[in-house]
Amino acid sequence: MGFSQTNNVGINTCEPAQKLHIAGSESTFRIEMLDSLNNLSNRNTVNAPLYVDENGVLTLEFDLLYNTEENDEIDGTLPSTNVYQINVDNVEQELITKEVTVTRPSYLEIKYSISFKVSLNDINEKITDQLARVIRNYILLNGNTDRKFGMTSKCYINSSLNGVNTTYYNNASTYIFLDIGTHIISFYGSVGSGSTTDSTFVNFGLDQDMLLMRIY
C-alpha cells in the first residue's frame, strides 16, 4: 500500500493518482455487504448491477419512480375505463395519466399490465358475429399523437353463445426520452373492428392492473 503527498491511497502502487487507486490490470476488490449472504438484492444467480445513490453510496437497489405493488392501478368502475365503439370503426380513449418531473435529460422506463373484458354492449352481451375486434393499449407523451409508446394489442373473435367471455390482459414495456421539465404520461385504450355497423364495448381495469416506472 502506498500514500502520496496529496493524501491519495494506492494499492499495488506507490504513486496513487486518485484518492483510492488500485493498480494492476487484473486487480479486484470485494464489498461483503453486497454479496448474496448480506444483501437481498443480490440473487446469487447472475451478476447484479451496481448503482450509486444521491449520497455517493454504492448499492444494488435501484429506486423506482412509481410502483403499483399490491394495489390496483386502474379503477374499472370509472366511466373513463369504458370504451364503446358504435357507428365508427375505431375508438381511442385516455384511461389514466401520470405526471413525471425530471431535472436532467432522462430515460423513463415503463412496464404496465392492463386488464379488459370485451362485450357487444354495456350490458355485457356476448359477441357472436365472428367479426374480429382489436383491443390496443399504448402511451402518449404530453398528448403528442405523432408517436405511440408501448403499443400492445389482442384480437378477440367469437361466433357462439357458448364462447369464452372472460378477462384478458395487455402487457408491454417501453423507454421514453424526457427533456428537463414536467411531463404528462397518458395511458390509452382503443378498440376497433373495421366496421361501422357492429358495436363493441370494452371495459378496461376490471382486474388487477400494474404500473412500474423508473428513471435512468
PDB file of C-alpha atoms in Angstrom:
ATOM      1  CA  MET A   1       0.000   0.000   0.000  1.00  0.00           C
ATOM      2  CA  GLY A   2       1.273   3.459  -0.861  1.00  0.00           C
ATOM      3  CA  PHE A   3       0.439   7.034   0.148  1.00  0.00           C
ATOM      4  CA  SER A   4       1.077  10.243  -1.760  1.00  0.00           C
ATOM      5  CA  GLN A   5       1.627  13.808  -0.564  1.00  0.00           C
ATOM      6  CA  THR A   6      -1.927  14.625  -1.670  1.00  0.00           C
ATOM      7  CA  ASN A   7      -3.312  12.022   0.789  1.00  0.00           C
ATOM      8  CA  ASN A   8      -4.133   9.620  -2.029  1.00  0.00           C
ATOM      9  CA  VAL A   9      -4.115   5.916  -1.163  1.00  0.00           C
ATOM     10  CA  GLY A  10      -2.621   3.380  -3.515  1.00  0.00           C
ATOM     11  CA  ILE A  11      -2.871  -0.402  -3.590  1.00  0.00           C
ATOM     12  CA  ASN A  12      -0.186  -2.115  -5.681  1.00  0.00           C
ATOM     13  CA  THR A  13       1.247   1.335  -6.448  1.00  0.00           C
ATOM     14  CA  CYS A  14       3.389   3.889  -4.629  1.00  0.00           C
ATOM     15  CA  GLU A  15       2.135   6.735  -6.835  1.00  0.00           C
ATOM     16  CA  PRO A  16      -1.676   6.785  -6.456  1.00  0.00           C
ATOM     17  CA  ALA A  17      -3.328   9.147  -8.937  1.00  0.00           C
ATOM     18  CA  GLN A  18      -6.720   9.265  -7.163  1.00  0.00           C
ATOM     19  CA  LYS A  19      -7.998   9.256  -3.581  1.00  0.00           C
ATOM     20  CA  LEU A  20      -8.092   5.461  -3.927  1.00  0.00           C
ATOM     21  CA  HIS A  21      -6.024   3.895  -6.699  1.00  0.00           C
ATOM     22  CA  ILE A  22      -5.977   0.106  -7.191  1.00  0.00           C
ATOM     23  CA  ALA A  23      -3.249  -0.666  -9.677  1.00  0.00           C
ATOM     24  CA  GLY A  24      -2.824  -3.751 -11.823  1.00  0.00           C
ATOM     25  CA  SER A  25      -4.644  -4.996 -14.916  1.00  0.00           C
ATOM     26  CA  GLU A  26      -6.181  -7.938 -13.009  1.00  0.00           C
ATOM     27  CA  SER A  27      -6.840  -6.247  -9.656  1.00  0.00           C
ATOM     28  CA  THR A  28     -10.219  -6.664  -7.957  1.00  0.00           C
ATOM     29  CA  PHE A  29     -11.878  -5.506  -4.750  1.00  0.00           C
ATOM     30  CA  ARG A  30     -14.647  -7.003  -2.641  1.00  0.00           C
ATOM     31  CA  ILE A  31     -17.525  -5.461  -0.648  1.00  0.00           C
ATOM     32  CA  GLU A  32     -19.088  -8.091   1.574  1.00  0.00           C
ATOM     33  CA  MET A  33     -22.211  -6.026   2.326  1.00  0.00           C
ATOM     34  CA  LEU A  34     -23.143  -6.503  -1.353  1.00  0.00           C
ATOM     35  CA  ASP A  35     -22.737 -10.280  -1.521  1.00  0.00           C
ATOM     36  CA  SER A  36     -25.642 -12.722  -1.662  1.00  0.00           C
ATOM     37  CA  LEU A  37     -25.380 -13.562   2.049  1.00  0.00           C
ATOM     38  CA  ASN A  38     -25.693  -9.963   3.221  1.00  0.00           C
ATOM     39  CA  ASN A  39     -27.826  -8.306   0.549  1.00  0.00           C
ATOM     40  CA  LEU A  40     -31.283  -9.459  -0.565  1.00  0.00           C
ATOM     41  CA  SER A  41     -30.882  -7.594  -3.867  1.00  0.00           C
ATOM     42  CA  ASN A  42     -28.074  -9.989  -4.840  1.00  0.00           C
ATOM     43  CA  ARG A  43     -29.910 -13.076  -6.083  1.00  0.00           C
ATOM     44  CA  ASN A  44     -26.781 -15.235  -6.404  1.00  0.00           C
ATOM     45  CA  THR A  45     -27.767 -16.335  -9.927  1.00  0.00           C
ATOM     46  CA  VAL A  46     -26.320 -13.697 -12.267  1.00  0.00           C
ATOM     47  CA  ASN A  47     -24.161 -10.604 -11.854  1.00  0.00           C
ATOM     48  CA  ALA A  48     -26.134  -7.788 -10.221  1.00  0.00           C
ATOM     49  CA  PRO A  49     -25.985  -4.178 -11.493  1.00  0.00           C
ATOM     50  CA  LEU A  50     -24.321  -1.697  -9.132  1.00  0.00           C
ATOM     51  CA  TYR A  51     -25.733   1.816  -8.616  1.00  0.00           C
ATOM     52  CA  VAL A  52     -24.690   4.999  -6.826  1.00  0.00           C
ATOM     53  CA  ASP A  53     -27.292   6.813  -4.705  1.00  0.00           C
ATOM     54  CA  GLU A  54     -27.619  10.575  -4.152  1.00  0.00           C
ATOM     55  CA  ASN A  55     -25.036  10.402  -1.341  1.00  0.00           C
ATOM     56  CA  GLY A  56     -22.476   8.579  -3.456  1.00  0.00           C
ATOM     57  CA  VAL A  57     -23.027   5.268  -1.677  1.00  0.00           C
ATOM     58  CA  LEU A  58     -22.742   2.073  -3.736  1.00  0.00           C
ATOM     59  CA  THR A  59     -25.926   0.000  -3.716  1.00  0.00           C
ATOM     60  CA  LEU A  60     -27.654  -2.842  -5.562  1.00  0.00           C
ATOM     61  CA  GLU A  61     -31.071  -1.257  -5.056  1.00  0.00           C
ATOM     62  CA  PHE A  62     -32.452   0.870  -7.876  1.00  0.00           C
ATOM     63  CA  ASP A  63     -35.187   3.150  -6.552  1.00  0.00           C
ATOM     64  CA  LEU A  64     -38.419   3.130  -8.518  1.00  0.00           C
ATOM     65  CA  LEU A  65     -40.211   6.308  -9.510  1.00  0.00           C
ATOM     66  CA  TYR A  66     -43.572   4.563  -9.209  1.00  0.00           C
ATOM     67  CA  ASN A  67     -44.766   1.048  -8.418  1.00  0.00           C
ATOM     68  CA  THR A  68     -48.334  -0.179  -8.037  1.00  0.00           C
ATOM     69  CA  GLU A  69     -47.129  -3.097  -5.866  1.00  0.00           C
ATOM     70  CA  GLU A  70     -50.110  -4.899  -4.285  1.00  0.00           C
ATOM     71  CA  ASN A  71     -52.580  -2.139  -5.206  1.00  0.00           C
ATOM     72  CA  ASP A  72     -54.819  -1.949  -8.277  1.00  0.00           C
ATOM     73  CA  GLU A  73     -53.694   0.755 -10.690  1.00  0.00           C
ATOM     74  CA  ILE A  74     -56.942   1.298 -12.622  1.00  0.00           C
ATOM     75  CA  ASP A  75     -60.421   1.609 -11.132  1.00  0.00           C
ATOM     76  CA  GLY A  76     -62.586  -0.271 -13.621  1.00  0.00           C
ATOM     77  CA  THR A  77     -65.760   1.351 -12.260  1.00  0.00           C
ATOM     78  CA  LEU A  78     -64.808   4.797 -13.587  1.00  0.00           C
ATOM     79  CA  PRO A  79     -66.578   5.958 -16.783  1.00  0.00           C
ATOM     80  CA  SER A  80     -63.199   6.714 -18.390  1.00  0.00           C
ATOM     81  CA  THR A  81     -62.367   2.985 -18.442  1.00  0.00           C
ATOM     82  CA  ASN A  82     -65.349   2.139 -20.661  1.00  0.00           C
ATOM     83  CA  VAL A  83     -64.646   2.314 -24.393  1.00  0.00           C
ATOM     84  CA  TYR A  84     -67.746   1.947 -26.568  1.00  0.00           C
ATOM     85  CA  GLN A  85     -67.284   1.506 -30.314  1.00  0.00           C
ATOM     86  CA  ILE A  86     -70.538   2.124 -32.173  1.00  0.00           C
ATOM     87  CA  ASN A  87     -71.162   3.657 -35.628  1.00  0.00           C
ATOM     88  CA  VAL A  88     -67.379   4.122 -36.072  1.00  0.00           C
ATOM     89  CA  ASP A  89     -64.642   1.656 -36.985  1.00  0.00           C
ATOM     90  CA  ASN A  90     -62.282   2.578 -34.106  1.00  0.00           C
ATOM     91  CA  VAL A  91     -62.404   4.420 -30.761  1.00  0.00           C
ATOM     92  CA  GLU A  92     -59.437   5.653 -28.682  1.00  0.00           C
ATOM     93  CA  GLN A  93     -59.780   6.878 -25.106  1.00  0.00           C
ATOM     94  CA  GLU A  94     -57.497   8.084 -22.308  1.00  0.00           C
ATOM     95  CA  LEU A  95     -57.657   5.784 -19.267  1.00  0.00           C
ATOM     96  CA  ILE A  96     -55.252   7.309 -16.712  1.00  0.00           C
ATOM     97  CA  THR A  97     -52.403   9.841 -16.579  1.00  0.00           C
ATOM     98  CA  LYS A  98     -49.221  10.236 -14.541  1.00  0.00           C
ATOM     99  CA  GLU A  99     -47.081  13.348 -14.064  1.00  0.00           C
ATOM    100  CA  VAL A 100     -43.291  12.987 -14.159  1.00  0.00           C
ATOM    101  CA  THR A 101     -40.747  15.733 -13.424  1.00  0.00           C
ATOM    102  CA  VAL A 102     -37.034  15.387 -14.230  1.00  0.00           C
ATOM    103  CA  THR A 103     -34.201  17.826 -13.516  1.00  0.00           C
ATOM    104  CA  ARG A 104     -31.892  16.423 -16.203  1.00  0.00           C
ATOM    105  CA  PRO A 105     -32.379  14.718 -19.585  1.00  0.00           C
ATOM    106  CA  SER A 106     -33.513  11.206 -18.681  1.00  0.00           C
ATOM    107  CA  TYR A 107     -34.954   7.965 -19.945  1.00  0.00           C
ATOM    108  CA  LEU A 108     -38.221   6.830 -18.395  1.00  0.00           C
ATOM    109  CA  GLU A 109     -38.769   3.076 -18.270  1.00  0.00           C
ATOM    110  CA  ILE A 110     -42.409   1.971 -18.126  1.00  0.00           C
ATOM    111  CA  LYS A 111     -43.842  -1.507 -17.623  1.00  0.00           C
ATOM    112  CA  TYR A 112     -47.580  -1.990 -17.453  1.00  0.00           C
ATOM    113  CA  SER A 113     -50.301  -4.620 -17.432  1.00  0.00           C
ATOM    114  CA  ILE A 114     -53.928  -3.625 -18.130  1.00  0.00           C
ATOM    115  CA  SER A 115     -56.918  -5.942 -17.817  1.00  0.00           C
ATOM    116  CA  PHE A 116     -60.013  -5.761 -20.017  1.00  0.00           C
ATOM    117  CA  LYS A 117     -63.200  -7.558 -20.981  1.00  0.00           C
ATOM    118  CA  VAL A 118     -64.902  -7.482 -24.391  1.00  0.00           C
ATOM    119  CA  SER A 119     -68.688  -7.458 -24.896  1.00  0.00           C
ATOM    120  CA  LEU A 120     -71.208  -6.437 -27.523  1.00  0.00           C
ATOM    121  CA  ASN A 121     -72.640  -3.638 -25.369  1.00  0.00           C
ATOM    122  CA  ASP A 122     -72.661  -2.141 -21.861  1.00  0.00           C
ATOM    123  CA  ILE A 123     -74.965  -4.874 -20.524  1.00  0.00           C
ATOM    124  CA  ASN A 124     -72.227  -7.423 -21.288  1.00  0.00           C
ATOM    125  CA  GLU A 125     -73.971  -9.393 -24.031  1.00  0.00           C
ATOM    126  CA  LYS A 126     -71.630 -11.811 -25.780  1.00  0.00           C
ATOM    127  CA  ILE A 127     -70.276 -11.081 -29.231  1.00  0.00           C
ATOM    128  CA  THR A 128     -71.345 -13.798 -31.700  1.00  0.00           C
ATOM    129  CA  ASP A 129     -70.931 -12.117 -35.102  1.00  0.00           C
ATOM    130  CA  GLN A 130     -67.494 -13.659 -35.914  1.00  0.00           C
ATOM    131  CA  LEU A 131     -66.133 -10.156 -36.510  1.00  0.00           C
ATOM    132  CA  ALA A 132     -62.607  -9.629 -35.160  1.00  0.00           C
ATOM    133  CA  ARG A 133     -62.050  -6.856 -32.629  1.00  0.00           C
ATOM    134  CA  VAL A 134     -58.580  -5.464 -31.925  1.00  0.00           C
ATOM    135  CA  ILE A 135     -58.076  -4.126 -28.398  1.00  0.00           C
ATOM    136  CA  ARG A 136     -54.992  -1.934 -28.002  1.00  0.00           C
ATOM    137  CA  ASN A 137     -53.183  -0.123 -25.224  1.00  0.00           C
ATOM    138  CA  TYR A 138     -50.427   2.449 -25.641  1.00  0.00           C
ATOM    139  CA  ILE A 139     -48.834   5.536 -24.087  1.00  0.00           C
ATOM    140  CA  LEU A 140     -48.689   9.165 -25.227  1.00  0.00           C
ATOM    141  CA  LEU A 141     -46.105  11.704 -24.081  1.00  0.00           C
ATOM    142  CA  ASN A 142     -47.586  15.151 -23.383  1.00  0.00           C
ATOM    143  CA  GLY A 143     -50.581  14.371 -25.591  1.00  0.00           C
ATOM    144  CA  ASN A 144     -48.466  14.091 -28.747  1.00  0.00           C
ATOM    145  CA  THR A 145     -50.119  11.589 -31.090  1.00  0.00           C
ATOM    146  CA  ASP A 146     -47.182  11.509 -33.542  1.00  0.00           C
ATOM    147  CA  ARG A 147     -45.688   8.594 -31.625  1.00  0.00           C
ATOM    148  CA  LYS A 148     -47.383   5.928 -29.527  1.00  0.00           C
ATOM    149  CA  PHE A 149     -45.140   4.192 -26.985  1.00  0.00           C
ATOM    150  CA  GLY A 150     -45.501   0.696 -25.580  1.00  0.00           C
ATOM    151  CA  MET A 151     -48.148  -0.382 -28.089  1.00  0.00           C
ATOM    152  CA  THR A 152     -49.688  -3.774 -27.361  1.00  0.00           C
ATOM    153  CA  SER A 153     -52.861  -5.468 -28.577  1.00  0.00           C
ATOM    154  CA  LYS A 154     -55.019  -8.568 -28.606  1.00  0.00           C
ATOM    155  CA  CYS A 155     -57.608  -9.770 -31.102  1.00  0.00           C
ATOM    156  CA  TYR A 156     -61.000 -11.093 -29.952  1.00  0.00           C
ATOM    157  CA  ILE A 157     -63.422 -13.059 -32.128  1.00  0.00           C
ATOM    158  CA  ASN A 158     -66.392 -15.250 -31.174  1.00  0.00           C
ATOM    159  CA  SER A 159     -69.250 -16.955 -33.008  1.00  0.00           C
ATOM    160  CA  SER A 160     -71.173 -18.775 -30.276  1.00  0.00           C
ATOM    161  CA  LEU A 161     -73.126 -18.012 -27.114  1.00  0.00           C
ATOM    162  CA  ASN A 162     -71.026 -20.757 -25.553  1.00  0.00           C
ATOM    163  CA  GLY A 163     -67.823 -18.921 -26.397  1.00  0.00           C
ATOM    164  CA  VAL A 164     -65.450 -17.566 -23.784  1.00  0.00           C
ATOM    165  CA  ASN A 165     -66.130 -14.102 -22.386  1.00  0.00           C
ATOM    166  CA  THR A 166     -63.523 -13.551 -19.692  1.00  0.00           C
ATOM    167  CA  THR A 167     -60.858 -11.087 -18.564  1.00  0.00           C
ATOM    168  CA  TYR A 168     -57.768 -10.592 -20.745  1.00  0.00           C
ATOM    169  CA  TYR A 169     -54.551  -8.609 -20.321  1.00  0.00           C
ATOM    170  CA  ASN A 170     -52.411  -6.348 -22.468  1.00  0.00           C
ATOM    171  CA  ASN A 171     -48.793  -6.150 -21.263  1.00  0.00           C
ATOM    172  CA  ALA A 172     -45.936  -4.007 -22.525  1.00  0.00           C
ATOM    173  CA  SER A 173     -42.732  -2.183 -21.640  1.00  0.00           C
ATOM    174  CA  THR A 174     -41.085   0.828 -23.243  1.00  0.00           C
ATOM    175  CA  TYR A 175     -38.482   3.578 -22.807  1.00  0.00           C
ATOM    176  CA  ILE A 176     -39.266   7.273 -23.338  1.00  0.00           C
ATOM    177  CA  PHE A 177     -36.684  10.069 -23.524  1.00  0.00           C
ATOM    178  CA  LEU A 178     -37.598  13.065 -21.353  1.00  0.00           C
ATOM    179  CA  ASP A 179     -36.150  16.570 -21.542  1.00  0.00           C
ATOM    180  CA  ILE A 180     -35.799  18.644 -18.373  1.00  0.00           C
ATOM    181  CA  GLY A 181     -39.227  19.617 -17.027  1.00  0.00           C
ATOM    182  CA  THR A 182     -42.628  18.191 -16.152  1.00  0.00           C
ATOM    183  CA  HIS A 183     -44.291  15.691 -18.485  1.00  0.00           C
ATOM    184  CA  ILE A 184     -47.720  14.069 -18.719  1.00  0.00           C
ATOM    185  CA  ILE A 185     -47.704  10.320 -19.360  1.00  0.00           C
ATOM    186  CA  SER A 186     -51.114   9.233 -20.700  1.00  0.00           C
ATOM    187  CA  PHE A 187     -52.264   5.621 -20.924  1.00  0.00           C
ATOM    188  CA  TYR A 188     -54.805   4.922 -23.665  1.00  0.00           C
ATOM    189  CA  GLY A 189     -57.145   2.122 -24.591  1.00  0.00           C
ATOM    190  CA  SER A 190     -58.702   1.594 -28.007  1.00  0.00           C
ATOM    191  CA  VAL A 191     -60.989  -0.840 -29.780  1.00  0.00           C
ATOM    192  CA  GLY A 192     -61.509  -1.303 -33.499  1.00  0.00           C
ATOM    193  CA  SER A 193     -63.347  -3.761 -35.703  1.00  0.00           C
ATOM    194  CA  GLY A 194     -63.005  -2.078 -39.083  1.00  0.00           C
ATOM    195  CA  SER A 195     -66.805  -1.957 -39.268  1.00  0.00           C
ATOM    196  CA  THR A 196     -69.258   0.845 -38.548  1.00  0.00           C
ATOM    197  CA  THR A 197     -72.272  -1.457 -38.289  1.00  0.00           C
ATOM    198  CA  ASP A 198     -71.215  -3.736 -35.410  1.00  0.00           C
ATOM    199  CA  SER A 199     -70.710  -2.433 -31.873  1.00  0.00           C
ATOM    200  CA  THR A 200     -68.076  -3.333 -29.274  1.00  0.00           C
ATOM    201  CA  PHE A 201     -67.885  -2.488 -25.574  1.00  0.00           C
ATOM    202  CA  VAL A 202     -64.556  -2.818 -23.752  1.00  0.00           C
ATOM    203  CA  ASN A 203     -64.196  -2.297 -20.010  1.00  0.00           C
ATOM    204  CA  PHE A 204     -60.566  -1.725 -19.014  1.00  0.00           C
ATOM    205  CA  GLY A 205     -59.289  -2.176 -15.465  1.00  0.00           C
ATOM    206  CA  LEU A 206     -61.655  -4.919 -14.322  1.00  0.00           C
ATOM    207  CA  ASP A 207     -58.949  -6.998 -12.640  1.00  0.00           C
ATOM    208  CA  GLN A 208     -55.523  -6.371 -11.106  1.00  0.00           C
ATOM    209  CA  ASP A 209     -53.639  -3.740 -13.120  1.00  0.00           C
ATOM    210  CA  MET A 210     -49.956  -2.948 -12.684  1.00  0.00           C
ATOM    211  CA  LEU A 211     -47.692   0.008 -13.470  1.00  0.00           C
ATOM    212  CA  LEU A 212     -43.965   0.377 -12.827  1.00  0.00           C
ATOM    213  CA  MET A 213     -41.881   3.432 -13.753  1.00  0.00           C
ATOM    214  CA  ARG A 214     -38.263   4.330 -13.108  1.00  0.00           C
ATOM    215  CA  ILE A 215     -35.827   6.984 -14.284  1.00  0.00           C
ATOM    216  CA  TYR A 216     -32.397   6.420 -15.809  1.00  0.00           C
TER     217      TYR A 216
END
